[in-house]
Coordinates of C-alpha atoms in Angstrom, one line a residue:
K294 CA -57.0 35.9 49.6
V295 CA -53.4 37.1 48.2
S296 CA -54.6 38.2 44.5
E297 CA -56.9 40.9 46.3
A298 CA -54.9 42.3 49.1
I299 CA -52.2 42.5 46.4
A300 CA -54.9 44.5 43.5
L301 CA -55.8 46.6 46.8
Y302 CA -52.1 48.0 47.4
E303 CA -51.4 48.3 44.0
R304 CA -54.4 50.6 43.8
A305 CA -53.3 52.8 46.2
L306 CA -49.4 53.4 45.1
N307 CA -51.1 54.1 41.6
V308 CA -52.0 57.2 44.3
I309 CA -48.6 57.2 46.8
P310 CA -46.3 55.1 44.8
D311 CA -43.0 55.9 47.3
N312 CA -44.9 55.0 50.1
E313 CA -42.4 52.9 52.1
E314 CA -45.1 51.0 54.2
L315 CA -46.7 50.0 51.5
L316 CA -43.8 48.9 48.8
S317 CA -42.9 46.6 51.5
R318 CA -45.9 44.9 52.0
L319 CA -46.7 44.4 48.6
G320 CA -43.0 43.3 48.4
N321 CA -44.1 40.3 51.1
L322 CA -47.2 39.6 49.7
Y323 CA -45.6 38.8 46.0
N324 CA -43.1 36.4 48.1
Q325 CA -46.2 34.8 49.3
K326 CA -47.5 34.6 45.8
A327 CA -44.2 33.1 44.7
D328 CA -43.8 36.0 42.4
Y329 CA -40.2 36.8 43.4
A330 CA -39.7 39.0 40.3
K331 CA -42.4 41.1 41.1
S332 CA -40.8 41.4 44.7
A333 CA -37.6 42.1 43.6
E334 CA -39.0 44.6 41.4
L335 CA -40.5 46.5 44.5
Y336 CA -37.7 46.0 46.8
K337 CA -35.0 47.3 44.2
K338 CA -37.2 50.5 44.4
L339 CA -36.9 50.3 48.2
T340 CA -33.2 50.2 48.2
E341 CA -33.4 52.9 46.3
L342 CA -35.9 55.2 48.5
K343 CA -33.9 54.2 51.5
P344 CA -30.5 53.4 50.8
G345 CA -28.9 52.8 54.1
N346 CA -31.7 50.5 55.3
A347 CA -29.6 46.8 55.0
W348 CA -32.8 44.8 55.4
Y349 CA -34.2 45.9 52.2
Y350 CA -31.0 44.7 50.4
N351 CA -31.2 41.7 52.0
M352 CA -35.3 41.0 51.1
L353 CA -34.0 41.9 47.2
S354 CA -31.2 39.5 47.3
D355 CA -33.5 36.8 48.7
A356 CA -35.8 37.3 46.0
Y357 CA -33.6 37.4 43.0
R358 CA -32.0 33.6 44.8
N359 CA -36.1 32.3 45.1
A360 CA -35.9 33.4 41.3
K361 CA -33.1 31.1 40.7
L362 CA -31.0 34.3 39.9
D363 CA -27.7 33.8 41.7
D364 CA -25.6 35.8 39.9
K365 CA -28.1 39.2 40.6
A366 CA -28.3 37.8 44.1
A367 CA -24.9 38.1 44.7
G368 CA -24.8 41.2 42.1
V369 CA -26.3 43.0 44.8
W370 CA -23.8 42.7 47.5
E371 CA -20.8 43.1 45.1
E372 CA -22.1 46.6 43.7
L373 CA -23.3 48.0 47.7
M374 CA -20.0 46.8 48.9
K375 CA -18.2 49.0 46.6
K376 CA -19.9 52.2 47.6
S377 CA -20.4 51.6 51.6
N378 CA -18.8 51.9 54.5
N379 CA -21.9 50.7 57.0
P380 CA -19.7 47.4 58.3
D381 CA -23.0 45.9 58.8
I382 CA -23.9 45.9 55.3
F383 CA -20.4 43.8 54.8
I384 CA -22.0 41.5 58.1
Q385 CA -25.1 41.0 56.0
A386 CA -23.1 40.2 52.5
A387 CA -20.7 37.7 54.6
N388 CA -24.5 36.2 56.0
F389 CA -25.0 36.1 51.9
Y390 CA -22.0 34.3 51.4
N391 CA -22.0 31.6 54.1
N392 CA -25.6 30.7 53.2
Q393 CA -24.2 30.7 48.9
N394 CA -21.3 28.3 50.8
N395 CA -18.7 30.9 49.9
I396 CA -16.3 31.0 52.9
D397 CA -13.9 32.8 51.3
K398 CA -15.9 35.5 50.2
A399 CA -17.3 35.6 53.8
I400 CA -14.3 36.1 55.4
L401 CA -13.2 38.9 52.9
A402 CA -16.5 40.9 53.6
V403 CA -16.5 40.3 57.8
K404 CA -12.5 41.4 57.8
K405 CA -13.6 44.7 56.1
A406 CA -16.5 45.7 58.8
I407 CA -13.8 44.6 61.4
E408 CA -11.7 47.1 59.8
L409 CA -14.6 49.6 59.7
K410 CA -15.7 49.0 63.5
P411 CA -12.5 47.3 65.2
D412 CA -14.2 47.4 68.2
N413 CA -17.2 45.2 67.6
T414 CA -16.1 42.1 69.3
A415 CA -19.7 40.4 67.8
Y416 CA -17.5 40.8 64.2
L417 CA -15.3 38.4 65.6
Q418 CA -18.0 36.3 66.7
T419 CA -18.9 36.1 63.1
L420 CA -15.5 35.6 61.5
E421 CA -14.7 32.9 64.0
P422 CA -16.8 30.3 62.8
Y423 CA -16.3 30.5 59.1
Y424 CA -12.4 29.7 60.0
V425 CA -13.3 26.7 61.8
R426 CA -15.6 25.6 58.8
Q427 CA -12.6 25.8 56.0
E428 CA -10.6 24.1 59.2
K429 CA -7.9 27.6 59.4
F430 CA -7.4 26.8 63.0
S431 CA -4.6 28.8 64.1
D432 CA -6.7 31.8 62.3
A433 CA -10.0 31.1 64.5
E434 CA -7.7 30.6 67.3
A435 CA -6.0 33.8 66.9
V436 CA -9.6 35.0 67.1
C437 CA -10.5 33.8 70.6
N438 CA -7.2 35.0 72.4
K439 CA -8.2 38.6 70.4
V440 CA -11.6 38.9 72.0
L441 CA -9.7 37.5 75.0
A442 CA -8.2 40.5 75.1
S443 CA -10.1 43.3 74.3
A444 CA -13.4 41.6 75.8
K445 CA -14.7 43.5 78.8
D446 CA -17.9 41.2 79.2
V447 CA -17.7 37.7 81.1
W448 CA -19.8 35.8 79.1
M449 CA -17.8 37.0 75.7
K450 CA -15.0 35.5 77.5
D451 CA -16.6 32.7 78.1
W452 CA -17.3 32.4 74.3
A453 CA -13.9 32.8 73.4
N454 CA -12.8 29.9 75.5
S455 CA -15.7 27.9 74.9
E456 CA -14.9 28.0 70.6
L457 CA -10.8 27.7 71.6
I458 CA -11.9 24.1 73.6
N459 CA -14.1 23.7 70.1
I460 CA -10.8 23.9 67.8
Y461 CA -8.4 22.1 69.6
Q462 CA -11.0 19.5 69.8
K463 CA -11.7 19.2 66.5
Q464 CA -7.7 18.9 66.2
N465 CA -7.4 16.2 68.9
K466 CA -5.1 18.7 71.2
L467 CA -7.3 18.6 73.8
A468 CA -4.2 17.7 76.7
E469 CA -2.2 20.3 74.9
L470 CA -4.9 23.3 75.6
A471 CA -5.2 21.5 79.6
A472 CA -1.9 22.2 79.6
K473 CA -2.5 26.1 78.5
F474 CA -5.0 26.6 80.8
E475 CA -3.3 25.1 84.2
K476 CA -0.6 27.1 83.7
E477 CA -2.7 30.2 83.0
L478 CA -4.7 28.9 86.4
A479 CA -1.3 28.3 88.4
Q480 CA -0.1 32.4 87.3
A481 CA -3.6 33.6 88.7
P482 CA -4.8 31.5 91.3
K483 CA -7.7 34.0 92.4
E484 CA -9.4 34.3 88.8
L485 CA -12.6 31.9 88.9
S486 CA -12.4 32.0 84.8
G487 CA -9.4 30.2 85.1
Y488 CA -11.3 27.0 87.0
R489 CA -14.4 27.0 84.9
K490 CA -12.8 27.0 81.4
L491 CA -10.2 24.5 82.5
A492 CA -13.5 22.3 84.0
D493 CA -15.4 23.0 81.1
L494 CA -12.2 21.5 79.1
Y495 CA -12.3 18.3 80.7
Q496 CA -15.7 17.7 80.6
R497 CA -15.8 18.0 76.8
G498 CA -13.2 15.4 77.0
S499 CA -15.5 12.9 79.0
E500 CA -12.9 13.5 82.3
P501 CA -15.8 14.6 84.8
D502 CA -13.5 13.6 88.2
K503 CA -10.6 15.9 86.8
A504 CA -13.5 18.7 86.5
I505 CA -14.9 18.1 90.0
A506 CA -11.3 18.0 91.5
V507 CA -11.0 21.6 89.8
Y508 CA -14.1 23.3 91.4
E509 CA -13.2 21.5 94.9
K510 CA -10.3 23.2 94.2
A511 CA -11.5 26.7 93.3
I512 CA -13.4 26.7 96.4
A513 CA -10.9 25.4 98.6
A514 CA -9.1 28.6 97.6
G515 CA -11.8 30.7 98.9
L516 CA -13.9 31.3 95.2
D517 CA -17.0 29.9 97.4
D518 CA -19.3 31.8 94.5
R519 CA -23.1 30.0 94.2
D520 CA -22.6 29.3 90.6
T521 CA -19.3 27.2 91.6
N522 CA -21.3 25.6 94.1
N523 CA -24.6 24.7 91.4
R524 CA -21.7 23.3 88.7
L525 CA -20.0 21.2 91.1
L526 CA -23.2 19.9 92.6
D527 CA -24.1 19.2 89.0
L528 CA -21.0 17.4 88.6
Y529 CA -21.3 15.1 91.6
E530 CA -25.4 13.7 90.0
R531 CA -23.6 13.3 86.5
A532 CA -20.9 11.3 88.1
N533 CA -22.9 9.3 90.5
K534 CA -21.4 10.7 93.4
L535 CA -24.7 11.0 95.5
D536 CA -23.2 11.2 98.6
K537 CA -20.9 13.8 97.9
A538 CA -24.2 15.4 96.0
E539 CA -26.1 15.0 99.0
A540 CA -23.6 17.2 101.3
Q541 CA -23.2 19.9 98.1
I542 CA -27.4 20.5 97.9
R543 CA -27.4 20.5 101.6
K544 CA -24.6 23.0 101.9
I545 CA -26.3 24.9 99.1
I546 CA -30.1 25.0 101.3
G547 CA -28.0 26.5 103.4
I548 CA -26.7 29.5 101.5
A549 CA -30.5 29.8 99.6
P550 CA -33.0 28.2 102.2
Q551 CA -35.9 30.1 100.6
E552 CA -35.5 28.3 97.2
M553 CA -38.4 25.9 97.3
Y554 CA -36.6 23.8 94.5
L555 CA -33.9 22.7 96.2
Y556 CA -35.3 20.8 98.7
E557 CA -37.3 18.5 96.0
R558 CA -33.9 18.4 94.4
L559 CA -32.4 16.6 97.7
A560 CA -35.3 14.4 97.9
N561 CA -35.3 13.1 94.5
L562 CA -31.4 12.4 95.1
L563 CA -31.8 11.0 97.9
N564 CA -34.8 8.5 96.4
T565 CA -32.2 7.6 93.5
A566 CA -29.6 6.9 96.5
G567 CA -32.3 4.3 97.7
K568 CA -33.3 6.8 101.0
K569 CA -36.3 6.7 100.7
E570 CA -37.1 7.5 104.7
D571 CA -34.7 10.7 104.4
A572 CA -36.3 11.7 101.0
K573 CA -39.8 11.7 103.3
K574 CA -38.1 14.3 105.5
A575 CA -36.9 16.4 102.9
W576 CA -40.6 16.4 101.1
A577 CA -41.9 17.3 104.8
E578 CA -39.4 20.1 104.8
L579 CA -40.5 21.4 101.7
L580 CA -44.2 21.4 102.7
A581 CA -44.1 22.6 105.4
K582 CA -42.4 26.0 104.1
A583 CA -44.7 25.4 100.9
G584 CA -47.7 26.4 102.6
N585 CA -50.7 26.0 100.7
D586 CA -49.0 25.1 97.6
A587 CA -51.1 22.4 96.4
S588 CA -48.9 21.5 92.8
A589 CA -46.0 20.7 95.8
F590 CA -48.5 18.1 97.6
S591 CA -49.0 16.4 94.3
R592 CA -46.2 15.8 93.3
Y593 CA -45.3 14.5 96.7
G594 CA -48.7 12.8 96.3
D595 CA -46.9 11.4 92.8
R596 CA -43.5 10.5 94.2
L597 CA -45.2 8.4 97.3
N598 CA -47.3 6.2 94.7

């Protein structure tokens, strides 16, 4: 009963006309009713009441766009950017321009956000895909290199390296990037990230044997952590190198004997390799550790069946 709800909120606003919560709820209801002109009127008032709230500008712009008033939708951001020093406003404007497929303006808006807050690497993450969409690959690569130089978080560096692989793959230049990664690895053979990005590149280029060799080299160099061992196990399985996969998972079980799922994974691997009796032994070991876990017994019954 949207109309009835709207009527109640309208009556409430006659009493307290500048109540933010009532205005916001009523704006949402008019959106539900697809009365975008009325919704825009309410969100316009909210932007005047709360000029620091970027969300209301988003909603106002969306209301204009839904009402097929694209010029007014764009005008929200153009007017706002003339007077704002809030970098998030420029990011929101970039999102709007991106949705309008106006990537040139999206790029300019993000660059302004970066200018206002240069230490925010998330803004660089927003900028890079826009360059890729325009096939400005050298600009996209420069953004990735900037992230690699400034980011402190490992996951951010992983993102940048993944995007570099994407950029070179789109240009059919993976071999060129592989040579660069190999050179960097030779200069820093104790840096695990160097092995990971090179292995990821080889996987992206459908060269699993080369990726396997990279992780084997990492372990030989003493970088024998759990994640590296897990990645190597996954690669052995995908490449159908089942004997090596078996040896690898037994090694991981030795590292983490308390992790029940590893025994089941070993049993499944042995079964795939045609070693059914060995698979049963792996299940027996699992069940001995599982105690009264009925689901484990049930899964083993399914396997036997």
